[in-house]
Coordinates of C-alpha atoms and ligand atoms in Angstrom, one line a residue:
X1 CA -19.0 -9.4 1.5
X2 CA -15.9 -8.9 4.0
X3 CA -13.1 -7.2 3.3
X4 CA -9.8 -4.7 5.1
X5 CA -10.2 -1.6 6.6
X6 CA -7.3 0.1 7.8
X7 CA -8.7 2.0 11.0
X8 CA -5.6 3.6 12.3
X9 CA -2.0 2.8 13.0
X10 CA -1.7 -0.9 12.9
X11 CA -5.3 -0.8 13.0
X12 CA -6.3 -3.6 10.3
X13 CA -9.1 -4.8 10.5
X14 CA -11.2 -7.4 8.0
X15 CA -15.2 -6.7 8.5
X16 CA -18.4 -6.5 6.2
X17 CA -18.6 -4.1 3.6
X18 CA -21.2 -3.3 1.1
X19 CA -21.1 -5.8 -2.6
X20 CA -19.2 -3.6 -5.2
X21 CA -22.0 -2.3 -7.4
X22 CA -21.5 -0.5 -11.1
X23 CA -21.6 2.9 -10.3
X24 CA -20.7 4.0 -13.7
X25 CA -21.5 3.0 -17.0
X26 CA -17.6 2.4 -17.7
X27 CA -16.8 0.6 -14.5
X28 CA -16.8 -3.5 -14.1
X29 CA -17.1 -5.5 -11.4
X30 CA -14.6 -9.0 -10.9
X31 CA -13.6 -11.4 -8.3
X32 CA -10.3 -12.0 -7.3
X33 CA -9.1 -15.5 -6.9
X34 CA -6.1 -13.8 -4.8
X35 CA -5.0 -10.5 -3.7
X36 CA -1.9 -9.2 -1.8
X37 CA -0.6 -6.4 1.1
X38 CA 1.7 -3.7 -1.0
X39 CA 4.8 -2.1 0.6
X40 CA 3.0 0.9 0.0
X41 CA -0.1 0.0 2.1
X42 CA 3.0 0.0 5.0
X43 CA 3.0 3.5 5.0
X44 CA -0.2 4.7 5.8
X45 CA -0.2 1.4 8.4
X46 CA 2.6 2.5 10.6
X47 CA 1.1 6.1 10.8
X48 CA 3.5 7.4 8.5
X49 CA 1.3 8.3 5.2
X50 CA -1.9 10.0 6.7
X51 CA -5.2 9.1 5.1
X52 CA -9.2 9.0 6.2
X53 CA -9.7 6.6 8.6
X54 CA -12.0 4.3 8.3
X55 CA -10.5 3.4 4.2
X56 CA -10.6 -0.3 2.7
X57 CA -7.3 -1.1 1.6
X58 CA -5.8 -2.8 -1.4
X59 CA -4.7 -1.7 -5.0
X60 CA -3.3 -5.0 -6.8
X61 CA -5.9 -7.3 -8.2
X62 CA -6.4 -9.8 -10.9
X63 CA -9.4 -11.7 -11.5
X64 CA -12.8 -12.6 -13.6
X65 CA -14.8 -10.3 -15.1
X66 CA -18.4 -10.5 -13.1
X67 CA -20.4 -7.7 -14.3
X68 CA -19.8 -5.0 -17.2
X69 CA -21.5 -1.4 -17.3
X70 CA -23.3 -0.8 -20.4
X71 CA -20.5 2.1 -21.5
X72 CA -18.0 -1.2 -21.4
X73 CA -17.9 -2.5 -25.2
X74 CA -14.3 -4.3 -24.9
X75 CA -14.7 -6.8 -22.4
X76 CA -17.3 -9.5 -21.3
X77 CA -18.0 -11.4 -18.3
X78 CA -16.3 -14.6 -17.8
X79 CA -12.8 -13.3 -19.1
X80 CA -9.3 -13.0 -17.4
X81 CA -8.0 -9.5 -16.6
X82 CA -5.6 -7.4 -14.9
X83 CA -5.5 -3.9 -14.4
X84 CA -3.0 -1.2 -12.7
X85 CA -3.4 0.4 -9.3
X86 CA -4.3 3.7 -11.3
X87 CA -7.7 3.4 -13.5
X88 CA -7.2 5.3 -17.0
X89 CA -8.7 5.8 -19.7
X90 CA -6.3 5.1 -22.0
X91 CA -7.4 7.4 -24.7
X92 CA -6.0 10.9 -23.9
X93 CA -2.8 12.4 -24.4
X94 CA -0.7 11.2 -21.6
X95 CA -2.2 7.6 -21.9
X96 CA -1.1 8.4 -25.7
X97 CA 2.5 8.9 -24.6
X98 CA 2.5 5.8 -22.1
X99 CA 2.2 7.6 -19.0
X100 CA -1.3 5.9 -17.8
X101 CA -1.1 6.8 -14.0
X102 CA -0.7 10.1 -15.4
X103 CA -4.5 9.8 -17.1
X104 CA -6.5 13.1 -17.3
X105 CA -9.2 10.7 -16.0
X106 CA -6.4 8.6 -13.5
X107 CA -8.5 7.3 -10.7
X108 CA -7.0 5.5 -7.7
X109 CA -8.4 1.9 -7.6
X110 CA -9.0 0.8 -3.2
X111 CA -10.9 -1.8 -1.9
X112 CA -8.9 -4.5 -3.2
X113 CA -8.0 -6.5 -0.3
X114 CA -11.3 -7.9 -0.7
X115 CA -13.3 -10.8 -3.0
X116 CA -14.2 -8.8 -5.4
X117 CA -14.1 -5.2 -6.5
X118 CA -15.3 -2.6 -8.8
X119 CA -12.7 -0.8 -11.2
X120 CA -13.5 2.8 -13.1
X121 CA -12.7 2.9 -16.2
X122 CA -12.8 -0.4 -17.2
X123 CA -12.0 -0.6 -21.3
X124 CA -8.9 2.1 -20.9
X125 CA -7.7 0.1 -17.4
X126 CA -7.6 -3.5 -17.6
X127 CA -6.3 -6.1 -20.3
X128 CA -7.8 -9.7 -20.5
X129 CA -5.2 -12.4 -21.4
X130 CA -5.9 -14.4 -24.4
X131 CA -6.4 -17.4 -22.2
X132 CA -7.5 -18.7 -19.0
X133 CA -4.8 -18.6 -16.5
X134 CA -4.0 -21.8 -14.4
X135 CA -3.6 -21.5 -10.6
X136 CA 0.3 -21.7 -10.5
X137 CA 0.1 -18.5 -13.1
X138 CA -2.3 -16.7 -10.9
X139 CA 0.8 -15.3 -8.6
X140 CA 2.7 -14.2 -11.3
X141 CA -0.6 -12.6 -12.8
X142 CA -1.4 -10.5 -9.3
X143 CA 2.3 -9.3 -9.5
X144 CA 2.2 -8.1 -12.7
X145 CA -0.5 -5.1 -10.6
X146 CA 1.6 -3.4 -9.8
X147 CA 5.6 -4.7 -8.3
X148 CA 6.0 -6.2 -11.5
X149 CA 5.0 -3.3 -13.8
X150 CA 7.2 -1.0 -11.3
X151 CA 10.3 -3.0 -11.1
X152 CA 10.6 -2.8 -14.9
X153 CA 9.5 0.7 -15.0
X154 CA 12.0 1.5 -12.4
X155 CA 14.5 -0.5 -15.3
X156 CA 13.4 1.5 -18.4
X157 CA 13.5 4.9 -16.2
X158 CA 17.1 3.8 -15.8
X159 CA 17.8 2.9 -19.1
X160 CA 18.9 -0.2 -18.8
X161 CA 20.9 -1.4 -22.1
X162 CA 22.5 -4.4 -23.1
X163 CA 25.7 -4.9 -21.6
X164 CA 25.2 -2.2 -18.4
X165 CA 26.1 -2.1 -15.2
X166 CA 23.0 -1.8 -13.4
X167 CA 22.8 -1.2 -9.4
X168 CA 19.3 -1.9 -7.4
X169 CA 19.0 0.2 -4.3
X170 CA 15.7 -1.5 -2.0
X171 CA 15.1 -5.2 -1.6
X172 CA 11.4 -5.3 -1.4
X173 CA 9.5 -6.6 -3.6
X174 CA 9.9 -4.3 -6.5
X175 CA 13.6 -4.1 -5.6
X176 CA 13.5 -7.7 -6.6
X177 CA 11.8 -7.6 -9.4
X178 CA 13.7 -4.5 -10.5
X179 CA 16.5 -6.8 -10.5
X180 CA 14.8 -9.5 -12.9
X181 CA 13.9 -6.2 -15.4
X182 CA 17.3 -5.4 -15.4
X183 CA 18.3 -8.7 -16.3
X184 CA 16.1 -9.1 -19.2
X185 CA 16.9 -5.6 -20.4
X186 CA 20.2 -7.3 -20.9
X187 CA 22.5 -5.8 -17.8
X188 CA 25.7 -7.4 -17.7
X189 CA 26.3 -7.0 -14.0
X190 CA 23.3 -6.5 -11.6
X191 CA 24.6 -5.5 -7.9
X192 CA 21.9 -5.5 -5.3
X193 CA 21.7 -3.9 -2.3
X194 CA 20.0 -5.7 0.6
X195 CA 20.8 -6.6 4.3
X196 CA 18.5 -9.7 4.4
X197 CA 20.0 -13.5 3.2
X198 CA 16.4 -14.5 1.9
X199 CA 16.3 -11.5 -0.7
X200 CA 19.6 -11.6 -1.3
X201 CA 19.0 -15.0 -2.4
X202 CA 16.0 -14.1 -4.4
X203 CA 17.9 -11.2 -5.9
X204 CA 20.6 -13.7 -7.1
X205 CA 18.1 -16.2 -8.8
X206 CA 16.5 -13.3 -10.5
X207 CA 20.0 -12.3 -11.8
X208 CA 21.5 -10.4 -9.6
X209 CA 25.3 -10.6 -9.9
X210 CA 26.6 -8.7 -6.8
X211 CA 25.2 -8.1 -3.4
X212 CA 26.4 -5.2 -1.7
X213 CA 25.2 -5.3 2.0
X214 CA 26.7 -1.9 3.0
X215 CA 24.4 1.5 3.2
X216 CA 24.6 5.1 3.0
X217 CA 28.4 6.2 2.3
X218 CA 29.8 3.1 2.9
X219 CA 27.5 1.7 0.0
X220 CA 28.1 4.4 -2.0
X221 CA 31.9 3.3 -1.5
X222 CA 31.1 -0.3 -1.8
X223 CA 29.5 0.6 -5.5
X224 CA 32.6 3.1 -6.5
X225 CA 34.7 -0.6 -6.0
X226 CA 33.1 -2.6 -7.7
X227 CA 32.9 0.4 -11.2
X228 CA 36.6 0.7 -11.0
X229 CA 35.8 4.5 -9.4
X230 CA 33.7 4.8 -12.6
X231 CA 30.0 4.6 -10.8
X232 CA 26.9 2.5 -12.4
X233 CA 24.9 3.2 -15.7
X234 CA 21.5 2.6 -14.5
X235 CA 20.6 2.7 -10.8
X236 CA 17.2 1.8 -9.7
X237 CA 15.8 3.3 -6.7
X238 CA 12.9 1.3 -5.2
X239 CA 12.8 2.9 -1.5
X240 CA 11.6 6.7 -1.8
X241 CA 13.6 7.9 1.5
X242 CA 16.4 10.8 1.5
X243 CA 19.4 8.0 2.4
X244 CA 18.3 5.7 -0.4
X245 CA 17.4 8.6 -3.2
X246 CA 21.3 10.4 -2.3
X247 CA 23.1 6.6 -2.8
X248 CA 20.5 5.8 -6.2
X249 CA 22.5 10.2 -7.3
X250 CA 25.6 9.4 -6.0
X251 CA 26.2 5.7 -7.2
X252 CA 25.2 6.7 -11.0
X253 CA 28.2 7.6 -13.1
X254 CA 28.1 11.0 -14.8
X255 CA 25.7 10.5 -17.9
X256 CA 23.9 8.0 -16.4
X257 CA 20.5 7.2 -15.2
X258 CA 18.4 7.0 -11.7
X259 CA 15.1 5.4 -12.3
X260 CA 13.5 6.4 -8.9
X261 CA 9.7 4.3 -8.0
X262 CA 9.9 4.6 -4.1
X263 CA 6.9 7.0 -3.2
X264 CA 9.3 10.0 -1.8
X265 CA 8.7 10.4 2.0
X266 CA 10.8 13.4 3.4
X267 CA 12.7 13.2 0.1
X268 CA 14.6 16.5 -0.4
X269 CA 17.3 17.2 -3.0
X270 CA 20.1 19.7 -3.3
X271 CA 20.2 21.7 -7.0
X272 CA 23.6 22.1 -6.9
X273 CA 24.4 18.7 -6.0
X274 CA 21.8 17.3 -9.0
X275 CA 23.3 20.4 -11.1
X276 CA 26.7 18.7 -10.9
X277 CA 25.9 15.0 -10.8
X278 CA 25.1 15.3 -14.3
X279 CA 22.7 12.3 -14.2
X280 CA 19.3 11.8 -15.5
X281 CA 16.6 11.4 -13.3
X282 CA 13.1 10.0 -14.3
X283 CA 10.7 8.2 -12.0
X284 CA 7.1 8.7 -10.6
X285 CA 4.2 6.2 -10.4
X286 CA 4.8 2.9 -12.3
X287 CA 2.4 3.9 -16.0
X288 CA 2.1 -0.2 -15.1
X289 CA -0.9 -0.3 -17.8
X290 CA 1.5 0.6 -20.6
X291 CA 3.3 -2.9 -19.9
X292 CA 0.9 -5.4 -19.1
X293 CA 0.2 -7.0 -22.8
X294 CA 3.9 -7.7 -22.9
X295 CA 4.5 -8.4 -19.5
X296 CA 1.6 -10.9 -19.4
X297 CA 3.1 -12.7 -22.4
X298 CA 5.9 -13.3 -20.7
X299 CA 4.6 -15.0 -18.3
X300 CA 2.3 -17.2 -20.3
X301 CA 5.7 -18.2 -21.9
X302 CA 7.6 -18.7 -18.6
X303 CA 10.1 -16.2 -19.4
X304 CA 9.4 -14.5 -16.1
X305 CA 8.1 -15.8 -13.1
X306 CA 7.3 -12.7 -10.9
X307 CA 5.2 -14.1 -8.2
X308 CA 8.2 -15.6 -6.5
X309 CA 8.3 -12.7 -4.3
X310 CA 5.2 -13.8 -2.7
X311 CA 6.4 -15.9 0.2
X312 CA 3.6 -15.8 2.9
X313 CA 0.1 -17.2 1.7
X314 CA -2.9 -16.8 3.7
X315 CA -6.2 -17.2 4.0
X316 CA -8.2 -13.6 3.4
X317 CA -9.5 -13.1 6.6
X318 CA -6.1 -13.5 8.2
X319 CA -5.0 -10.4 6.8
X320 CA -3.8 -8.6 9.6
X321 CA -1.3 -10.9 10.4
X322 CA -0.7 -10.7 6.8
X323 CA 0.4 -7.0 7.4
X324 CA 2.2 -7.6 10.5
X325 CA 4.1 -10.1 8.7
X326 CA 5.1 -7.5 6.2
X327 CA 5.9 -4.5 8.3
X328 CA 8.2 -6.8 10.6
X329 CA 10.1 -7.6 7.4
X330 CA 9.6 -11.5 8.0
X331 CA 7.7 -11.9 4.9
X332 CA 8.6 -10.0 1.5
X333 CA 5.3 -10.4 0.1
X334 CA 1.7 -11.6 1.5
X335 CA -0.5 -12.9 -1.0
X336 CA -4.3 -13.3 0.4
X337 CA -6.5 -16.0 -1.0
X338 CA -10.3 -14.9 0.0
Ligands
ZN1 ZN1 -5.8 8.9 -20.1

């Protein structure tokens, strides 16, 4: 089969690569009727996150289960599933607790940038949906991966409640869909921060009730306004850089809540000025298995419709333009059809 390989900075390259095989007796094998280019995958892309070059690219995946190892006794080939960027098992203590990317067993799942692809773990990491999926669902499905699962993460790290005033730092795709969380956590007031009319347009139609276009201090101003000096209950920080983790601190009102999901690059904090925010901080990597039955039931019922954020579709093998798309911020989402 064919699939990416990220060779170097803006290095992308789509070239053949060896059929996934079970390796395991726990892992399956499934094709992928679509696949998509994370915000994440822009960081090793534009040389900023260092990895082993030559590596096949692509953590978000959804698809039909081709092939099972004989360890697998919960799923058979033929059905519809979706797993998280982290394979778990699902059975030890931190699965226990709902913190899957935390696994004792947690296993990064690459390669998925491709037609199909081999995932470890299989029973603990993916969840088949009780139906067959139709093609305008399959969007919503591939979000659900990963931004989908980290938005509302990002929302529940935040403690969103009924009635709060919830503030979004980061207009990427999990920004957005941060945003819809929030909403159906029951925020009262959503305020957004983004730059760009296109997400600012998104963020309103998936409840966003503000848009604040201002950054560092004056933001942090801009958000002091709009609370009556008070600050916000929830914030939820979807960026991971120094500017964008100090606003998420300094917008939350004592006693409130950051729920920070941007991977931290050259993220440093002061302890006295945490000490004396008196805030709560809790983030890390999305535990985006812990959500999936739900989330994927509401989709089915059209409660949420996640895979708005993809708004570039192309063909598999046009990936790198996919990327480039991405990392000059004309596209908010690529989705990949192989
Ligand atoms: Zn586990």
């Amino acid at each position: 089969m064919q699939g990416t390989v990220l060779y170097g900075a803006h290095d992308i390259r789509f070239e053949d690569l060896p059929e996934p095989t079970i390796q395991e007796p726990t892992d399956a094998i499934i094709s992928l009727p679509a696949t998509c280019v994370c915000g994440s995958d822009l960081w090793p892309y534009r040389g900023i996150a260092s990895f082993a070059a030559p590596t096949p690219m692509g953590h978000e995946y959804c698809g039909i289960v081709e092939e099972v190892g004989r360890g697998v006794t919960s799923l058979k080939r033929g059905q519809f599933v979706i797993g998280s960027f982290f394979a778990s098992d699902n059975t030890c203590p931190h699965c226990h607790h709902g913190y899957q990317t935390s696994c004792q067993h947690a296993t990064p799942v690459v390669g998925a940038q491709a037609p199909r692809l081999r995932v470890p773990l299989a029973d603990g990491t993916l969840v088949a949906t009780r139906d067959m999926p139709d093609a305008d669902h399959i969007p919503s499905m591939l979000a659900l991966s990963d931004v989908m699962g980290t938005g509302w993460f990002a929302a529940e790290a935040a403690n969103v409640n009924p009635g709060a005033t919830a503030v979004v730092v980061g207009d990427g795709a999990v920004g957005l869909l941060a945003v819809l969380s929030a909403k159906q956590m029951g925020a009262k007031r959503i305020i957004a921060m983004s730059r760009h009319e296109s997400r600012q347009k998104l963020a309103r139609e998936f409840g966003a009730t503000d848009i604040v276009t201002e950054r560092g201090n004056e933001g942090i101003e801009r958000i002091k306004e709009l609370t009556k000096g008070v600050g916000a209950d929830s914030v939820l920080e979807c960026v991971g850089t120094q500017e964008s983790m100090i606003q998420a601190i300094t917008s939350t009102r004592p006693g409130g809540s950051v729920g920070y999901v941007g991977v931290p690059h050259g993220v440093s904090l002061d302890g006295r000025q945490v000490f004396f925010s008196h805030v709560h901080l809790h983030g890390g990597p999305a535990p985006v298995r812990r959500y999936l039955p739900q989330l994927i039931d509401l989709v089915f019922d059209g409660t949420i419709n996640p895979g708005k954020v993809f708004d570039l579709v192309l063909p598999l093998d046009r990936v790198a333009e996919g990327y480039r798309a991405m990392d000059e911020r004309r596209a908010i989402k690529t989705l990949l059809r192989p």
